[in-house]
Amino acid sequence: MDFKIVDGGTITTPKGFKAQGVYAGIKRKRNDLGILYSTNPANAAGVYTLNVVQAAPLKLTKESILKSKQLQALVVNSGNANACTGVEGDKNARKMQELVATGLDIPNELVGVASTGVIGQQLPMDCVEKGIEMALADLSENGGPAFSESILTTDLIEKNIAVQVEIAGNTVSIAGSAKGSGMIHPNMATMLGFITTDAGIEHEVLQKLLATATDQTFNMITVDGDTSTNDMVVVMANGQSGVNIDESHPEWNKFVSAFTHVSEYLAKAIARDGEGATKLIEVTVTNGASFEEAAMIAKSVIGSSLVKSAIFGADANWGRIVAAAGYSGAQFNPDKIDVYLMGTLIFQNGMGVDFDEEAVQARMQEELIPIEINLHQGEAQARAWGCDLTYDYVRINASYRT
Amino acid sequence: MDFKIVDGGTITTPKGFKAQGVYAGIKRKRNDLGILYSTNPANAAGVYTLNVVQAAPLKLTKESILKSKQLQALVVNSGNANACTGVEGDKNARKMQELVATGLDIPNELVGVASTGVIGQQLPMDCVEKGIEMALADLSENGGPAFSESILTTDLIEKNIAVQVEIAGNTVSIAGSAKGSGMIHPNMATMLGFITTDAGIEHEVLQKLLATATDQTFNMITVDGDTSTNDMVVVMANGQSGVNIDESHPEWNKFVSAFTHVSEYLAKAIARDGEGATKLIEVTVTNGASFEEAAMIAKSVIGSSLVKSAIFGADANWGRIVAAAGYSGAQFNPDKIDVYLMGTLIFQNGMGVDFDEEAVQARMQEELIPIEINLHQGEAQARAWGCDLTYDYVRINASYRT
């Protein structure tokens, strides 16, 4: 590992970032509005949900980054997704952008907006306005924890990470905060990710880096296969470390590893914190013909309700794993693959292997469930993360919105 | 409706078909081996799972129909899927074929073989051999119910239907029997469908008819999105009604309607009998640009764990329905669609509609939950069926194989 993890690091660990989270009254009892701010305009990039139904703030943020290639601030509310809210919803997202821009005396298009929460209800704009005022008044280098709390809906755990990497003798920091899918109330949006760095990176390079890292991390997690109207990951790179970097830099790969680690940490934290989840499942597909095919298989296994239920029940059920790989759409010969569960070989030569089922079952009580599928086709590898399917998932999602 | 449903009809309702189901001892207490027989060789066609992991009997049946274009008998066992069983599994499937062929004094390739049950265990061939002997000795025009019982794993309900249609003054019968996805033990295969008719139809025409009907019916159901290693639908047309028919026949469409009804009835019966299901969900997508896109949307909604959980909880949750349509991969403008639940308009112009939520919620206690999405794009329509996601699904699938 060419980088170090910053103990207690948050999204404000990189130089020049401030944040705050406050209770604005959009939802019942927790912080529900956060602002992230860079003291100078930062180059920015974003990746967004592929759902054709897209929330107003998501469309606005996408449009703003396309236009300015930069962001200097992000405002995020939880408790209300501002999705399927029509013309009034668009107006409210723009109002949030404008309030923050005016407060910070910066152009509107330098402010990103994100929302997560109930779909189909209008934002209580009086609360939002008051919250923005409060958060702006209190922006601080110590505001990371409050910010990360404010973006949660009913996630159980705040998701923060910061790493530092030495580039050309200077320390560069990369940090992130995310909101996952622990949704007690139905109709909640799923995933928001925010990444900051004090490296200097051009918009196009940053966009490419974010897209690649997202494909390997955020796009490799599944809680229930449902893609929300509000999913987005946004990165801001403000250059305050004094280090400028791109693909031609000799230490680019080192930087990419650190950046990808931040994404992967957040993605795994989201999967682990899935609704009703008791276990983190990690499926690694090795020696595939291509990343795409390996990824299809990994995601198919992680998304199988039968596999997820079996793991909840600590059942070393290779039949379901092999069947889910088989319907992924990727081509492979089932007679040539090896499947490992908890590190134990359980399937080979097209058949189950004699293994100590009781021992494996006992070890499946652990919180991390690794599954490995070796395709023996080529050299590509893909990894996906998910969680088990539990009674609590059904309970959480079947309960009426009250 | 240009056809009539035969009261108490079964797979032996069409002329010249006999069947039997017996208890061979493959599984604990119920009939577990069935044989279907036509007194003359019948033209045959089949559709099979797209899973790259395919069970031995499925591969053998596919190969046999490709070779002979006909079948005269089908042998089916439940309790053991003969999947992921290697060379011995292939040998056992061939042995089943041979035992039936020898018993009936017909060529091997006129016998189809299907298995459903636990994956990864070898068939108890002594039981199978005894069962085949017993069933052959007792083939009868009254054996339909016993046959349909013998193909179930832990489905709750036998699935039988027969219809009759008048073609050129003659009565033609079409019938079917199916096995769905009520699986108490994990690792069970999912869907088997068998259709018989006494119409005379050439192999190529029959194959095309079956493929089209399957795309509109069996391929439009989802219990949990998992596609098994053993799924197949096979049709036998023995011509004993004296009516030969193909696309050029003036009454072809009438025949197709009756045939499709048989498929649809069985498909819906499978969805309704899904694991732990308490409700049948029917999603109709109307006025789409193409059948393919309409079908993508219908299947995406029916497959959403969030939608399925909401319906279990009688939650009129349009946000989840719209979001699931949105990530289907089909293109549409969410501002232009109308969504109906239980016949009530709940979403229009990109927003929720004011509706009597309490009344709709009360009606969601009913067993059939219709959802309609009008895309206002074109003239294509697709319909998909599924079931709710319940505590019992998790209980059934998390329980260890014992």
mmCIF file of N, CA and C in Angstrom, chain B residues 135-188:
data_model
loop_
_atom_site.group_PDB
_atom_site.id
_atom_site.type_symbol
_atom_site.label_atom_id
_atom_site.label_comp_id
_atom_site.label_asym_id
_atom_site.label_seq_id
_atom_site.Cartn_x
_atom_site.Cartn_y
_atom_site.Cartn_z
ATOM 1 N N ALA B 135 -44.489 -46.656 -13.889
ATOM 2 C CA ALA B 135 -45.276 -45.666 -14.642
ATOM 3 C C ALA B 135 -45.629 -46.212 -16.023
ATOM 4 N N LEU B 136 -44.676 -46.900 -16.657
ATOM 5 C CA LEU B 136 -44.939 -47.463 -17.997
ATOM 6 C C LEU B 136 -46.065 -48.498 -17.937
ATOM 7 N N ALA B 137 -46.087 -49.248 -16.867
ATOM 8 C CA ALA B 137 -47.075 -50.319 -16.738
ATOM 9 C C ALA B 137 -48.486 -49.752 -16.572
ATOM 10 N N ASP B 138 -48.564 -48.494 -16.270
ATOM 11 C CA ASP B 138 -49.858 -47.942 -15.877
ATOM 12 C C ASP B 138 -50.242 -46.704 -16.694
ATOM 13 N N LEU B 139 -49.629 -46.493 -17.856
ATOM 14 C CA LEU B 139 -49.951 -45.314 -18.671
ATOM 15 C C LEU B 139 -51.432 -45.318 -19.004
ATOM 16 N N SER B 140 -52.038 -44.132 -18.874
ATOM 17 C CA SER B 140 -53.486 -44.115 -19.012
ATOM 18 C C SER B 140 -53.955 -42.729 -19.446
ATOM 19 N N GLU B 141 -55.113 -42.681 -20.103
ATOM 20 C CA GLU B 141 -55.717 -41.397 -20.456
ATOM 21 C C GLU B 141 -56.183 -40.649 -19.213
ATOM 22 N N ASN B 142 -56.238 -41.342 -18.101
ATOM 23 C CA ASN B 142 -56.636 -40.691 -16.852
ATOM 24 C C ASN B 142 -55.443 -40.344 -15.966
ATOM 25 N N GLY B 143 -54.233 -40.477 -16.528
ATOM 26 C CA GLY B 143 -53.029 -40.286 -15.706
ATOM 27 C C GLY B 143 -52.563 -38.848 -15.583
ATOM 28 N N GLY B 144 -53.291 -37.911 -16.196
ATOM 29 C CA GLY B 144 -52.861 -36.498 -16.173
ATOM 30 C C GLY B 144 -52.621 -35.945 -14.779
ATOM 31 N N PRO B 145 -53.603 -36.097 -13.865
ATOM 32 C CA PRO B 145 -53.399 -35.540 -12.522
ATOM 33 C C PRO B 145 -52.177 -36.141 -11.815
ATOM 34 N N ALA B 146 -51.996 -37.443 -11.935
ATOM 35 C CA ALA B 146 -50.842 -38.070 -11.265
ATOM 36 C C ALA B 146 -49.537 -37.572 -11.878
ATOM 37 N N PHE B 147 -49.535 -37.379 -13.211
ATOM 38 C CA PHE B 147 -48.348 -36.838 -13.873
ATOM 39 C C PHE B 147 -48.033 -35.447 -13.333
ATOM 40 N N SER B 148 -49.059 -34.596 -13.295
ATOM 41 C CA SER B 148 -48.803 -33.206 -12.877
ATOM 42 C C SER B 148 -48.366 -33.143 -11.428
ATOM 43 N N GLU B 149 -48.805 -34.095 -10.630
ATOM 44 C CA GLU B 149 -48.355 -34.130 -9.240
ATOM 45 C C GLU B 149 -46.884 -34.549 -9.171
ATOM 46 N N SER B 150 -46.518 -35.478 -10.048
ATOM 47 C CA SER B 150 -45.171 -36.048 -9.960
ATOM 48 C C SER B 150 -44.064 -35.082 -10.353
ATOM 49 N N ILE B 151 -44.405 -34.026 -11.096
ATOM 50 C CA ILE B 151 -43.362 -33.094 -11.537
ATOM 51 C C ILE B 151 -43.157 -31.941 -10.558
ATOM 52 N N LEU B 152 -44.007 -31.825 -9.550
ATOM 53 C CA LEU B 152 -43.836 -30.752 -8.570
ATOM 54 C C LEU B 152 -42.638 -31.037 -7.671
ATOM 55 N N THR B 153 -41.995 -29.968 -7.206
ATOM 56 C CA THR B 153 -41.028 -30.184 -6.129
ATOM 57 C C THR B 153 -41.753 -29.859 -4.836
ATOM 58 N N THR B 154 -41.748 -28.599 -4.446
ATOM 59 C CA THR B 154 -42.590 -28.261 -3.307
ATOM 60 C C THR B 154 -43.570 -27.179 -3.698
ATOM 61 N N ASP B 155 -43.914 -27.110 -4.961
ATOM 62 C CA ASP B 155 -45.029 -26.277 -5.393
ATOM 63 C C ASP B 155 -46.221 -26.631 -4.512
ATOM 64 N N LEU B 156 -47.051 -25.677 -4.289
ATOM 65 C CA LEU B 156 -48.208 -25.975 -3.462
ATOM 66 C C LEU B 156 -49.357 -26.553 -4.277
ATOM 67 N N ILE B 157 -49.421 -26.165 -5.558
ATOM 68 C CA ILE B 157 -50.616 -26.443 -6.342
ATOM 69 C C ILE B 157 -50.247 -27.084 -7.682
ATOM 70 N N GLU B 158 -50.960 -28.141 -8.074
ATOM 71 C CA GLU B 158 -50.766 -28.721 -9.402
ATOM 72 C C GLU B 158 -51.274 -27.751 -10.458
ATOM 73 N N LYS B 159 -50.567 -27.684 -11.568
ATOM 74 C CA LYS B 159 -50.893 -26.718 -12.609
ATOM 75 C C LYS B 159 -51.274 -27.451 -13.886
ATOM 76 N N ASN B 160 -52.563 -27.513 -14.158
ATOM 77 C CA ASN B 160 -53.110 -28.225 -15.310
ATOM 78 C C ASN B 160 -54.078 -27.352 -16.063
ATOM 79 N N ILE B 161 -54.086 -27.458 -17.366
ATOM 80 C CA ILE B 161 -55.119 -26.782 -18.136
ATOM 81 C C ILE B 161 -55.295 -27.502 -19.469
ATOM 82 N N ALA B 162 -56.534 -27.489 -19.972
ATOM 83 C CA ALA B 162 -56.783 -27.967 -21.335
ATOM 84 C C ALA B 162 -57.836 -27.059 -21.961
ATOM 85 N N VAL B 163 -57.634 -26.712 -23.213
ATOM 86 C CA VAL B 163 -58.624 -25.907 -23.938
ATOM 87 C C VAL B 163 -58.973 -26.625 -25.242
ATOM 88 N N GLN B 164 -60.140 -26.279 -25.788
ATOM 89 C CA GLN B 164 -60.536 -26.838 -27.078
ATOM 90 C C GLN B 164 -60.964 -25.724 -28.014
ATOM 91 N N VAL B 165 -60.591 -25.868 -29.258
ATOM 92 C CA VAL B 165 -60.888 -24.838 -30.242
ATOM 93 C C VAL B 165 -61.397 -25.548 -31.508
ATOM 94 N N GLU B 166 -62.413 -24.946 -32.136
ATOM 95 C CA GLU B 166 -62.960 -25.552 -33.362
ATOM 96 C C GLU B 166 -62.183 -25.032 -34.559
ATOM 97 N N ILE B 167 -61.569 -25.946 -35.280
ATOM 98 C CA ILE B 167 -60.814 -25.578 -36.478
ATOM 99 C C ILE B 167 -61.396 -26.375 -37.645
ATOM 100 N N ALA B 168 -61.883 -25.680 -38.647
ATOM 101 C CA ALA B 168 -62.459 -26.328 -39.829
ATOM 102 C C ALA B 168 -63.470 -27.391 -39.431
ATOM 103 N N GLY B 169 -64.297 -27.090 -38.445
ATOM 104 C CA GLY B 169 -65.354 -28.020 -38.042
ATOM 105 C C GLY B 169 -64.910 -29.161 -37.152
ATOM 106 N N ASN B 170 -63.624 -29.239 -36.866
ATOM 107 C CA ASN B 170 -63.124 -30.285 -35.972
ATOM 108 C C ASN B 170 -62.705 -29.689 -34.636
ATOM 109 N N THR B 171 -62.744 -30.503 -33.607
ATOM 110 C CA THR B 171 -62.292 -30.043 -32.293
ATOM 111 C C THR B 171 -60.811 -30.364 -32.126
ATOM 112 N N VAL B 172 -60.034 -29.326 -31.845
ATOM 113 C CA VAL B 172 -58.617 -29.505 -31.559
ATOM 114 C C VAL B 172 -58.392 -29.188 -30.086
ATOM 115 N N SER B 173 -57.627 -30.021 -29.403
ATOM 116 C CA SER B 173 -57.339 -29.774 -27.985
ATOM 117 C C SER B 173 -55.880 -29.374 -27.782
ATOM 118 N N ILE B 174 -55.673 -28.500 -26.847
ATOM 119 C CA ILE B 174 -54.319 -28.095 -26.444
ATOM 120 C C ILE B 174 -54.309 -28.121 -24.919
ATOM 121 N N ALA B 175 -53.275 -28.713 -24.342
ATOM 122 C CA ALA B 175 -53.258 -28.845 -22.891
ATOM 123 C C ALA B 175 -51.855 -28.636 -22.360
ATOM 124 N N GLY B 176 -51.737 -28.410 -21.067
ATOM 125 C CA GLY B 176 -50.421 -28.212 -20.490
ATOM 126 C C GLY B 176 -50.368 -28.532 -19.021
ATOM 127 N N SER B 177 -49.156 -28.780 -18.576
ATOM 128 C CA SER B 177 -48.881 -29.044 -17.174
ATOM 129 C C SER B 177 -47.542 -28.386 -16.870
ATOM 130 N N ALA B 178 -47.401 -27.827 -15.672
ATOM 131 C CA ALA B 178 -46.156 -27.128 -15.369
ATOM 132 C C ALA B 178 -45.769 -27.305 -13.919
ATOM 133 N N LYS B 179 -44.497 -27.045 -13.677
ATOM 134 C CA LYS B 179 -43.928 -27.086 -12.335
ATOM 135 C C LYS B 179 -43.239 -25.742 -12.112
ATOM 136 N N GLY B 180 -43.562 -25.128 -11.001
ATOM 137 C CA GLY B 180 -43.033 -23.791 -10.757
ATOM 138 C C GLY B 180 -41.968 -23.761 -9.689
ATOM 139 N N SER B 181 -42.035 -22.735 -8.897
ATOM 140 C CA SER B 181 -40.883 -22.375 -8.093
ATOM 141 C C SER B 181 -41.155 -22.382 -6.610
ATOM 142 N N GLY B 182 -42.091 -23.167 -6.178
ATOM 143 C CA GLY B 182 -42.289 -23.267 -4.735
ATOM 144 C C GLY B 182 -41.263 -24.235 -4.173
ATOM 145 N N MET B 183 -40.120 -23.705 -3.735
ATOM 146 C CA MET B 183 -39.022 -24.594 -3.368
ATOM 147 C C MET B 183 -38.717 -24.466 -1.894
ATOM 148 N N ILE B 184 -39.035 -25.490 -1.143
ATOM 149 C CA ILE B 184 -38.697 -25.465 0.277
ATOM 150 C C ILE B 184 -37.201 -25.744 0.426
ATOM 151 N N HIS B 185 -36.716 -26.769 -0.224
ATOM 152 C CA HIS B 185 -35.282 -27.017 -0.209
ATOM 153 C C HIS B 185 -34.600 -26.104 -1.205
ATOM 154 N N PRO B 186 -33.480 -25.547 -0.852
ATOM 155 C CA PRO B 186 -32.716 -24.754 -1.817
ATOM 156 C C PRO B 186 -32.207 -25.630 -2.963
ATOM 157 N N ASN B 187 -31.556 -25.002 -3.890
ATOM 158 C CA ASN B 187 -30.891 -25.699 -4.997
ATOM 159 C C ASN B 187 -31.848 -26.420 -5.922
ATOM 160 N N MET B 188 -33.094 -25.967 -5.952
ATOM 161 C CA MET B 188 -34.061 -26.627 -6.810
ATOM 162 C C MET B 188 -34.127 -25.896 -8.137
#
